[in-house]
Amino acid sequence: MKVRVYVSLKNGVLDPQGRAIQHSLEGLGFSGVRDVRAGRLIELEVDETVTDAQLDEMCQKLLANMVIENYRVERISA
Amino acid sequence: MKVRVYVSLKNGVLDPQGRAIQHSLEGLGFSGVRDVRAGRLIELEVDETVTDAQLDEMCQKLLANMVIENYRVERISA
């Protein structure tokens, strides 16, 4: 089973990488970009036996830093 | 308007970061994780006037490395 985990910075947390991307887009001539936030996408291939609780635990222990980041888990195929 | 860009490595491209995550999960005692691929999630806040073609151009010029990465653009709210 395929699982996607989306990790993004919480609101209010400074995002220098996102700011750098935004400035680069402006430098390339793109207008209309008001804000950019950079996050991570982690794709897992797991056995059917892996539960949602286990996936949550993986995120909280390793994949996301719960102090500054939020995560969202999405199961792609059963 | 909010736009999400998902950037992931193409199949066949070695992913040391994903491999490291997989080994760490095993080290933490999680079983059943067969494969891990690491990618990026970029959230943009753009004006309504920004077209799909412009978003594609942003991805191809800056956000993704087209040689080794794929990207997917998703508009969240109109």
mmCIF file with all atom_site columns, C-alpha atoms in Angstrom:
data_model
loop_
_atom_site.group_PDB
_atom_site.id
_atom_site.type_symbol
_atom_site.label_atom_id
_atom_site.label_alt_id
_atom_site.label_comp_id
_atom_site.label_asym_id
_atom_site.label_entity_id
_atom_site.label_seq_id
_atom_site.pdbx_PDB_ins_code
_atom_site.Cartn_x
_atom_site.Cartn_y
_atom_site.Cartn_z
_atom_site.occupancy
_atom_site.B_iso_or_equiv
_atom_site.pdbx_formal_charge
_atom_site.auth_seq_id
_atom_site.auth_comp_id
_atom_site.auth_asym_id
_atom_site.auth_atom_id
_atom_site.pdbx_PDB_model_num
ATOM 1   C CA . MET A 1 1  ? 0.000   0.000  0.000   1.00 0.00 ? 1  MET A CA 1
ATOM 2   C CA . LYS A 1 2  ? 1.215   3.452  -0.881  1.00 0.00 ? 2  LYS A CA 1
ATOM 3   C CA . VAL A 1 3  ? 1.081   6.207  1.731   1.00 0.00 ? 3  VAL A CA 1
ATOM 4   C CA . ARG A 1 4  ? 1.904   9.867  1.253   1.00 0.00 ? 4  ARG A CA 1
ATOM 5   C CA . VAL A 1 5  ? 2.919   12.053 4.168   1.00 0.00 ? 5  VAL A CA 1
ATOM 6   C CA . TYR A 1 6  ? 2.819   15.812 3.677   1.00 0.00 ? 6  TYR A CA 1
ATOM 7   C CA . VAL A 1 7  ? 4.887   17.818 6.147   1.00 0.00 ? 7  VAL A CA 1
ATOM 8   C CA . SER A 1 8  ? 4.572   21.598 6.247   1.00 0.00 ? 8  SER A CA 1
ATOM 9   C CA . LEU A 1 9  ? 5.703   24.331 8.606   1.00 0.00 ? 9  LEU A CA 1
ATOM 10  C CA . LYS A 1 10 ? 3.159   25.650 11.065  1.00 0.00 ? 10 LYS A CA 1
ATOM 11  C CA . ASN A 1 11 ? 1.798   29.134 10.556  1.00 0.00 ? 11 ASN A CA 1
ATOM 12  C CA . GLY A 1 12 ? 4.002   31.760 12.105  1.00 0.00 ? 12 GLY A CA 1
ATOM 13  C CA . VAL A 1 13 ? 7.192   29.745 11.751  1.00 0.00 ? 13 VAL A CA 1
ATOM 14  C CA . LEU A 1 14 ? 9.742   31.595 9.633   1.00 0.00 ? 14 LEU A CA 1
ATOM 15  C CA . ASP A 1 15 ? 10.495  29.843 6.342   1.00 0.00 ? 15 ASP A CA 1
ATOM 16  C CA . PRO A 1 16 ? 13.775  31.075 4.829   1.00 0.00 ? 16 PRO A CA 1
ATOM 17  C CA . GLN A 1 17 ? 13.675  28.408 2.104   1.00 0.00 ? 17 GLN A CA 1
ATOM 18  C CA . GLY A 1 18 ? 10.217  29.525 1.008   1.00 0.00 ? 18 GLY A CA 1
ATOM 19  C CA . ARG A 1 19 ? 11.341  33.145 1.072   1.00 0.00 ? 19 ARG A CA 1
ATOM 20  C CA . ALA A 1 20 ? 14.353  32.300 -1.091  1.00 0.00 ? 20 ALA A CA 1
ATOM 21  C CA . ILE A 1 21 ? 12.100  30.508 -3.614  1.00 0.00 ? 21 ILE A CA 1
ATOM 22  C CA . GLN A 1 22 ? 9.764   33.507 -3.706  1.00 0.00 ? 22 GLN A CA 1
ATOM 23  C CA . HIS A 1 23 ? 12.635  35.904 -4.368  1.00 0.00 ? 23 HIS A CA 1
ATOM 24  C CA . SER A 1 24 ? 14.031  33.628 -7.071  1.00 0.00 ? 24 SER A CA 1
ATOM 25  C CA . LEU A 1 25 ? 10.639  33.488 -8.801  1.00 0.00 ? 25 LEU A CA 1
ATOM 26  C CA . GLU A 1 26 ? 10.511  37.299 -8.766  1.00 0.00 ? 26 GLU A CA 1
ATOM 27  C CA . GLY A 1 27 ? 14.050  37.396 -10.122 1.00 0.00 ? 27 GLY A CA 1
ATOM 28  C CA . LEU A 1 28 ? 12.980  35.128 -12.981 1.00 0.00 ? 28 LEU A CA 1
ATOM 29  C CA . GLY A 1 29 ? 10.227  37.608 -13.867 1.00 0.00 ? 29 GLY A CA 1
ATOM 30  C CA . PHE A 1 30 ? 7.210   35.844 -12.387 1.00 0.00 ? 30 PHE A CA 1
ATOM 31  C CA . SER A 1 31 ? 4.752   38.250 -10.802 1.00 0.00 ? 31 SER A CA 1
ATOM 32  C CA . GLY A 1 32 ? 1.703   37.572 -8.661  1.00 0.00 ? 32 GLY A CA 1
ATOM 33  C CA . VAL A 1 33 ? 3.405   35.220 -6.216  1.00 0.00 ? 33 VAL A CA 1
ATOM 34  C CA . ARG A 1 34 ? 2.449   36.518 -2.768  1.00 0.00 ? 34 ARG A CA 1
ATOM 35  C CA . ASP A 1 35 ? 3.868   33.837 -0.523  1.00 0.00 ? 35 ASP A CA 1
ATOM 36  C CA . VAL A 1 36 ? 5.806   30.574 -0.727  1.00 0.00 ? 36 VAL A CA 1
ATOM 37  C CA . ARG A 1 37 ? 6.097   27.898 1.965   1.00 0.00 ? 37 ARG A CA 1
ATOM 38  C CA . ALA A 1 38 ? 8.439   24.952 1.545   1.00 0.00 ? 38 ALA A CA 1
ATOM 39  C CA . GLY A 1 39 ? 7.627   21.550 2.989   1.00 0.00 ? 39 GLY A CA 1
ATOM 40  C CA . ARG A 1 40 ? 8.338   17.878 2.467   1.00 0.00 ? 40 ARG A CA 1
ATOM 41  C CA . LEU A 1 41 ? 6.540   15.053 0.718   1.00 0.00 ? 41 LEU A CA 1
ATOM 42  C CA . ILE A 1 42 ? 7.414   11.554 1.900   1.00 0.00 ? 42 ILE A CA 1
ATOM 43  C CA . GLU A 1 43 ? 6.093   8.578  -0.050  1.00 0.00 ? 43 GLU A CA 1
ATOM 44  C CA . LEU A 1 44 ? 6.041   5.263  1.792   1.00 0.00 ? 44 LEU A CA 1
ATOM 45  C CA . GLU A 1 45 ? 5.384   1.788  0.474   1.00 0.00 ? 45 GLU A CA 1
ATOM 46  C CA . VAL A 1 46 ? 4.065   -0.177 3.449   1.00 0.00 ? 46 VAL A CA 1
ATOM 47  C CA . ASP A 1 47 ? 2.492   -3.556 4.151   1.00 0.00 ? 47 ASP A CA 1
ATOM 48  C CA . GLU A 1 48 ? -1.299  -3.756 4.476   1.00 0.00 ? 48 GLU A CA 1
ATOM 49  C CA . THR A 1 49 ? -0.819  -4.630 8.137   1.00 0.00 ? 49 THR A CA 1
ATOM 50  C CA . VAL A 1 50 ? 0.531   -1.184 9.019   1.00 0.00 ? 50 VAL A CA 1
ATOM 51  C CA . THR A 1 51 ? -2.159  0.728  10.908  1.00 0.00 ? 51 THR A CA 1
ATOM 52  C CA . ASP A 1 52 ? -3.042  4.416  10.914  1.00 0.00 ? 52 ASP A CA 1
ATOM 53  C CA . ALA A 1 53 ? -1.833  4.598  14.515  1.00 0.00 ? 53 ALA A CA 1
ATOM 54  C CA . GLN A 1 54 ? 1.565   3.281  13.451  1.00 0.00 ? 54 GLN A CA 1
ATOM 55  C CA . LEU A 1 55 ? 1.757   5.795  10.617  1.00 0.00 ? 55 LEU A CA 1
ATOM 56  C CA . ASP A 1 56 ? 0.919   8.589  13.071  1.00 0.00 ? 56 ASP A CA 1
ATOM 57  C CA . GLU A 1 57 ? 3.650   7.366  15.369  1.00 0.00 ? 57 GLU A CA 1
ATOM 58  C CA . MET A 1 58 ? 6.187   7.322  12.506  1.00 0.00 ? 58 MET A CA 1
ATOM 59  C CA . CYS A 1 59 ? 5.305   10.934 11.711  1.00 0.00 ? 59 CYS A CA 1
ATOM 60  C CA . GLN A 1 60 ? 5.497   12.109 15.300  1.00 0.00 ? 60 GLN A CA 1
ATOM 61  C CA . LYS A 1 61 ? 8.735   10.299 16.081  1.00 0.00 ? 61 LYS A CA 1
ATOM 62  C CA . LEU A 1 62 ? 10.699  10.804 12.888  1.00 0.00 ? 62 LEU A CA 1
ATOM 63  C CA . LEU A 1 63 ? 9.067   12.319 9.836   1.00 0.00 ? 63 LEU A CA 1
ATOM 64  C CA . ALA A 1 64 ? 7.826   15.598 11.294  1.00 0.00 ? 64 ALA A CA 1
ATOM 65  C CA . ASN A 1 65 ? 9.146   17.923 13.975  1.00 0.00 ? 65 ASN A CA 1
ATOM 66  C CA . MET A 1 66 ? 5.937   18.454 15.940  1.00 0.00 ? 66 MET A CA 1
ATOM 67  C CA . VAL A 1 67 ? 7.185   21.681 17.504  1.00 0.00 ? 67 VAL A CA 1
ATOM 68  C CA . ILE A 1 68 ? 7.283   23.577 14.226  1.00 0.00 ? 68 ILE A CA 1
ATOM 69  C CA . GLU A 1 69 ? 5.636   21.305 11.651  1.00 0.00 ? 69 GLU A CA 1
ATOM 70  C CA . ASN A 1 70 ? 2.240   19.832 10.823  1.00 0.00 ? 70 ASN A CA 1
ATOM 71  C CA . TYR A 1 71 ? 1.753   16.598 8.926   1.00 0.00 ? 71 TYR A CA 1
ATOM 72  C CA . ARG A 1 72 ? -1.021  14.955 6.960   1.00 0.00 ? 72 ARG A CA 1
ATOM 73  C CA . VAL A 1 73 ? -1.187  11.251 6.077   1.00 0.00 ? 73 VAL A CA 1
ATOM 74  C CA . GLU A 1 74 ? -2.939  10.043 2.922   1.00 0.00 ? 74 GLU A CA 1
ATOM 75  C CA . ARG A 1 75 ? -3.389  6.403  1.970   1.00 0.00 ? 75 ARG A CA 1
ATOM 76  C CA . ILE A 1 76 ? -3.334  6.100  -1.807  1.00 0.00 ? 76 ILE A CA 1
ATOM 77  C CA . SER A 1 77 ? -4.451  2.547  -2.556  1.00 0.00 ? 77 SER A CA 1
ATOM 78  C CA . ALA A 1 78 ? -5.870  -0.155 -0.317  1.00 0.00 ? 78 ALA A CA 1
ATOM 79  C CA . MET B 1 1  ? -5.389  31.401 -4.624  1.00 0.00 ? 1  MET B CA 1
ATOM 80  C CA . LYS B 1 2  ? -3.474  28.606 -3.009  1.00 0.00 ? 2  LYS B CA 1
ATOM 81  C CA . VAL B 1 3  ? -1.417  26.252 -5.173  1.00 0.00 ? 3  VAL B CA 1
ATOM 82  C CA . ARG B 1 4  ? 0.424   23.142 -4.071  1.00 0.00 ? 4  ARG B CA 1
ATOM 83  C CA . VAL B 1 5  ? 3.347   21.783 -6.063  1.00 0.00 ? 5  VAL B CA 1
ATOM 84  C CA . TYR B 1 6  ? 4.467   18.224 -5.343  1.00 0.00 ? 6  TYR B CA 1
ATOM 85  C CA . VAL B 1 7  ? 7.979   17.368 -6.475  1.00 0.00 ? 7  VAL B CA 1
ATOM 86  C CA . SER B 1 8  ? 9.173   13.770 -6.361  1.00 0.00 ? 8  SER B CA 1
ATOM 87  C CA . LEU B 1 9  ? 12.144  11.886 -7.738  1.00 0.00 ? 9  LEU B CA 1
ATOM 88  C CA . LYS B 1 10 ? 11.612  9.933  -10.944 1.00 0.00 ? 10 LYS B CA 1
ATOM 89  C CA . ASN B 1 11 ? 11.579  6.163  -10.755 1.00 0.00 ? 11 ASN B CA 1
ATOM 90  C CA . GLY B 1 12 ? 15.042  4.702  -10.932 1.00 0.00 ? 12 GLY B CA 1
ATOM 91  C CA . VAL B 1 13 ? 16.757  7.722  -9.440  1.00 0.00 ? 13 VAL B CA 1
ATOM 92  C CA . LEU B 1 14 ? 18.640  6.805  -6.275  1.00 0.00 ? 14 LEU B CA 1
ATOM 93  C CA . ASP B 1 15 ? 17.170  8.404  -3.163  1.00 0.00 ? 15 ASP B CA 1
ATOM 94  C CA . PRO B 1 16 ? 19.676  8.367  -0.271  1.00 0.00 ? 16 PRO B CA 1
ATOM 95  C CA . GLN B 1 17 ? 17.423  10.559 1.880   1.00 0.00 ? 17 GLN B CA 1
ATOM 96  C CA . GLY B 1 18 ? 14.527  8.135  1.498   1.00 0.00 ? 18 GLY B CA 1
ATOM 97  C CA . ARG B 1 19 ? 16.834  5.225  2.248   1.00 0.00 ? 19 ARG B CA 1
ATOM 98  C CA . ALA B 1 20 ? 18.055  6.938  5.415   1.00 0.00 ? 20 ALA B CA 1
ATOM 99  C CA . ILE B 1 21 ? 14.450  7.516  6.538   1.00 0.00 ? 21 ILE B CA 1
ATOM 100 C CA . GLN B 1 22 ? 13.630  3.868  5.894   1.00 0.00 ? 22 GLN B CA 1
ATOM 101 C CA . HIS B 1 23 ? 16.604  2.678  7.942   1.00 0.00 ? 23 HIS B CA 1
ATOM 102 C CA . SER B 1 24 ? 15.716  5.054  10.768  1.00 0.00 ? 24 SER B CA 1
ATOM 103 C CA . LEU B 1 25 ? 12.140  3.748  10.840  1.00 0.00 ? 25 LEU B CA 1
ATOM 104 C CA . GLU B 1 26 ? 13.486  0.201  11.093  1.00 0.00 ? 26 GLU B CA 1
ATOM 105 C CA . GLY B 1 27 ? 15.825  1.327  13.847  1.00 0.00 ? 27 GLY B CA 1
ATOM 106 C CA . LEU B 1 28 ? 12.873  2.756  15.745  1.00 0.00 ? 28 LEU B CA 1
ATOM 107 C CA . GLY B 1 29 ? 11.177  -0.634 15.556  1.00 0.00 ? 29 GLY B CA 1
ATOM 108 C CA . PHE B 1 30 ? 8.645   -0.031 12.790  1.00 0.00 ? 30 PHE B CA 1
ATOM 109 C CA . SER B 1 31 ? 8.239   -3.032 10.532  1.00 0.00 ? 31 SER B CA 1
ATOM 110 C CA . GLY B 1 32 ? 6.407   -3.366 7.227   1.00 0.00 ? 32 GLY B CA 1
ATOM 111 C CA . VAL B 1 33 ? 7.969   -0.338 5.552   1.00 0.00 ? 33 VAL B CA 1
ATOM 112 C CA . ARG B 1 34 ? 9.160   -1.579 2.165   1.00 0.00 ? 34 ARG B CA 1
ATOM 113 C CA . ASP B 1 35 ? 10.284  1.625  0.509   1.00 0.00 ? 35 ASP B CA 1
ATOM 114 C CA . VAL B 1 36 ? 10.549  5.331  1.224   1.00 0.00 ? 36 VAL B CA 1
ATOM 115 C CA . ARG B 1 37 ? 10.962  8.155  -1.273  1.00 0.00 ? 37 ARG B CA 1
ATOM 116 C CA . ALA B 1 38 ? 11.581  11.707 -0.175  1.00 0.00 ? 38 ALA B CA 1
ATOM 117 C CA . GLY B 1 39 ? 10.252  14.671 -2.115  1.00 0.00 ? 39 GLY B CA 1
ATOM 118 C CA . ARG B 1 40 ? 9.239   18.287 -1.684  1.00 0.00 ? 40 ARG B CA 1
ATOM 119 C CA . LEU B 1 41 ? 5.950   20.068 -1.139  1.00 0.00 ? 41 LEU B CA 1
ATOM 120 C CA . ILE B 1 42 ? 5.851   23.723 -2.125  1.00 0.00 ? 42 ILE B CA 1
ATOM 121 C CA . GLU B 1 43 ? 2.809   25.803 -1.216  1.00 0.00 ? 43 GLU B CA 1
ATOM 122 C CA . LEU B 1 44 ? 2.319   28.995 -3.181  1.00 0.00 ? 44 LEU B CA 1
ATOM 123 C CA . GLU B 1 45 ? -0.103  31.835 -2.591  1.00 0.00 ? 45 GLU B CA 1
ATOM 124 C CA . VAL B 1 46 ? -0.630  33.410 -6.009  1.00 0.00 ? 46 VAL B CA 1
ATOM 125 C CA . ASP B 1 47 ? -2.892  36.003 -7.628  1.00 0.00 ? 47 ASP B CA 1
ATOM 126 C CA . GLU B 1 48 ? -5.935  34.783 -9.551  1.00 0.00 ? 48 GLU B CA 1
ATOM 127 C CA . THR B 1 49 ? -4.296  36.100 -12.722 1.00 0.00 ? 49 THR B CA 1
ATOM 128 C CA . VAL B 1 50 ? -1.504  33.513 -12.609 1.00 0.00 ? 50 VAL B CA 1
ATOM 129 C CA . THR B 1 51 ? -2.189  30.913 -15.320 1.00 0.00 ? 51 THR B CA 1
ATOM 130 C CA . ASP B 1 52 ? -1.530  27.180 -15.371 1.00 0.00 ? 52 ASP B CA 1
ATOM 131 C CA . ALA B 1 53 ? 1.084   27.788 -18.049 1.00 0.00 ? 53 ALA B CA 1
ATOM 132 C CA . GLN B 1 54 ? 2.917   30.196 -15.758 1.00 0.00 ? 54 GLN B CA 1
ATOM 133 C CA . LEU B 1 55 ? 2.795   27.693 -12.906 1.00 0.00 ? 55 LEU B CA 1
ATOM 134 C CA . ASP B 1 56 ? 4.228   25.019 -15.211 1.00 0.00 ? 56 ASP B CA 1
ATOM 135 C CA . GLU B 1 57 ? 6.997   27.391 -16.215 1.00 0.00 ? 57 GLU B CA 1
ATOM 136 C CA . MET B 1 58 ? 7.820   28.109 -12.547 1.00 0.00 ? 58 MET B CA 1
ATOM 137 C CA . CYS B 1 59 ? 8.116   24.383 -11.898 1.00 0.00 ? 59 CYS B CA 1
ATOM 138 C CA . GLN B 1 60 ? 10.263  23.709 -14.930 1.00 0.00 ? 60 GLN B CA 1
ATOM 139 C CA . LYS B 1 61 ? 12.575  26.659 -14.401 1.00 0.00 ? 61 LYS B CA 1
ATOM 140 C CA . LEU B 1 62 ? 13.003  26.627 -10.644 1.00 0.00 ? 62 LEU B CA 1
ATOM 141 C CA . LEU B 1 63 ? 10.921  24.337 -8.454  1.00 0.00 ? 63 LEU B CA 1
ATOM 142 C CA . ALA B 1 64 ? 11.771  20.975 -10.023 1.00 0.00 ? 64 ALA B CA 1
ATOM 143 C CA . ASN B 1 65 ? 14.877  19.565 -11.647 1.00 0.00 ? 65 ASN B CA 1
ATOM 144 C CA . MET B 1 66 ? 13.302  18.065 -14.759 1.00 0.00 ? 66 MET B CA 1
ATOM 145 C CA . VAL B 1 67 ? 16.208  15.698 -15.340 1.00 0.00 ? 67 VAL B CA 1
ATOM 146 C CA . ILE B 1 68 ? 15.581  13.685 -12.176 1.00 0.00 ? 68 ILE B CA 1
ATOM 147 C CA . GLU B 1 69 ? 12.250  14.932 -10.795 1.00 0.00 ? 69 GLU B CA 1
ATOM 148 C CA . ASN B 1 70 ? 8.563   14.938 -11.642 1.00 0.00 ? 70 ASN B CA 1
ATOM 149 C CA . TYR B 1 71 ? 6.137   17.563 -10.443 1.00 0.00 ? 71 TYR B CA 1
ATOM 150 C CA . ARG B 1 72 ? 2.393   17.882 -10.024 1.00 0.00 ? 72 ARG B CA 1
ATOM 151 C CA . VAL B 1 73 ? 0.479   21.150 -9.635  1.00 0.00 ? 73 VAL B CA 1
ATOM 152 C CA . GLU B 1 74 ? -2.766  21.325 -7.666  1.00 0.00 ? 74 GLU B CA 1
ATOM 153 C CA . ARG B 1 75 ? -4.920  24.433 -7.309  1.00 0.00 ? 75 ARG B CA 1
ATOM 154 C CA . ILE B 1 76 ? -6.621  24.380 -3.924  1.00 0.00 ? 76 ILE B CA 1
ATOM 155 C CA . SER B 1 77 ? -9.191  27.174 -4.008  1.00 0.00 ? 77 SER B CA 1
ATOM 156 C CA . ALA B 1 78 ? -10.423 29.352 -6.869  1.00 0.00 ? 78 ALA B CA 1
#
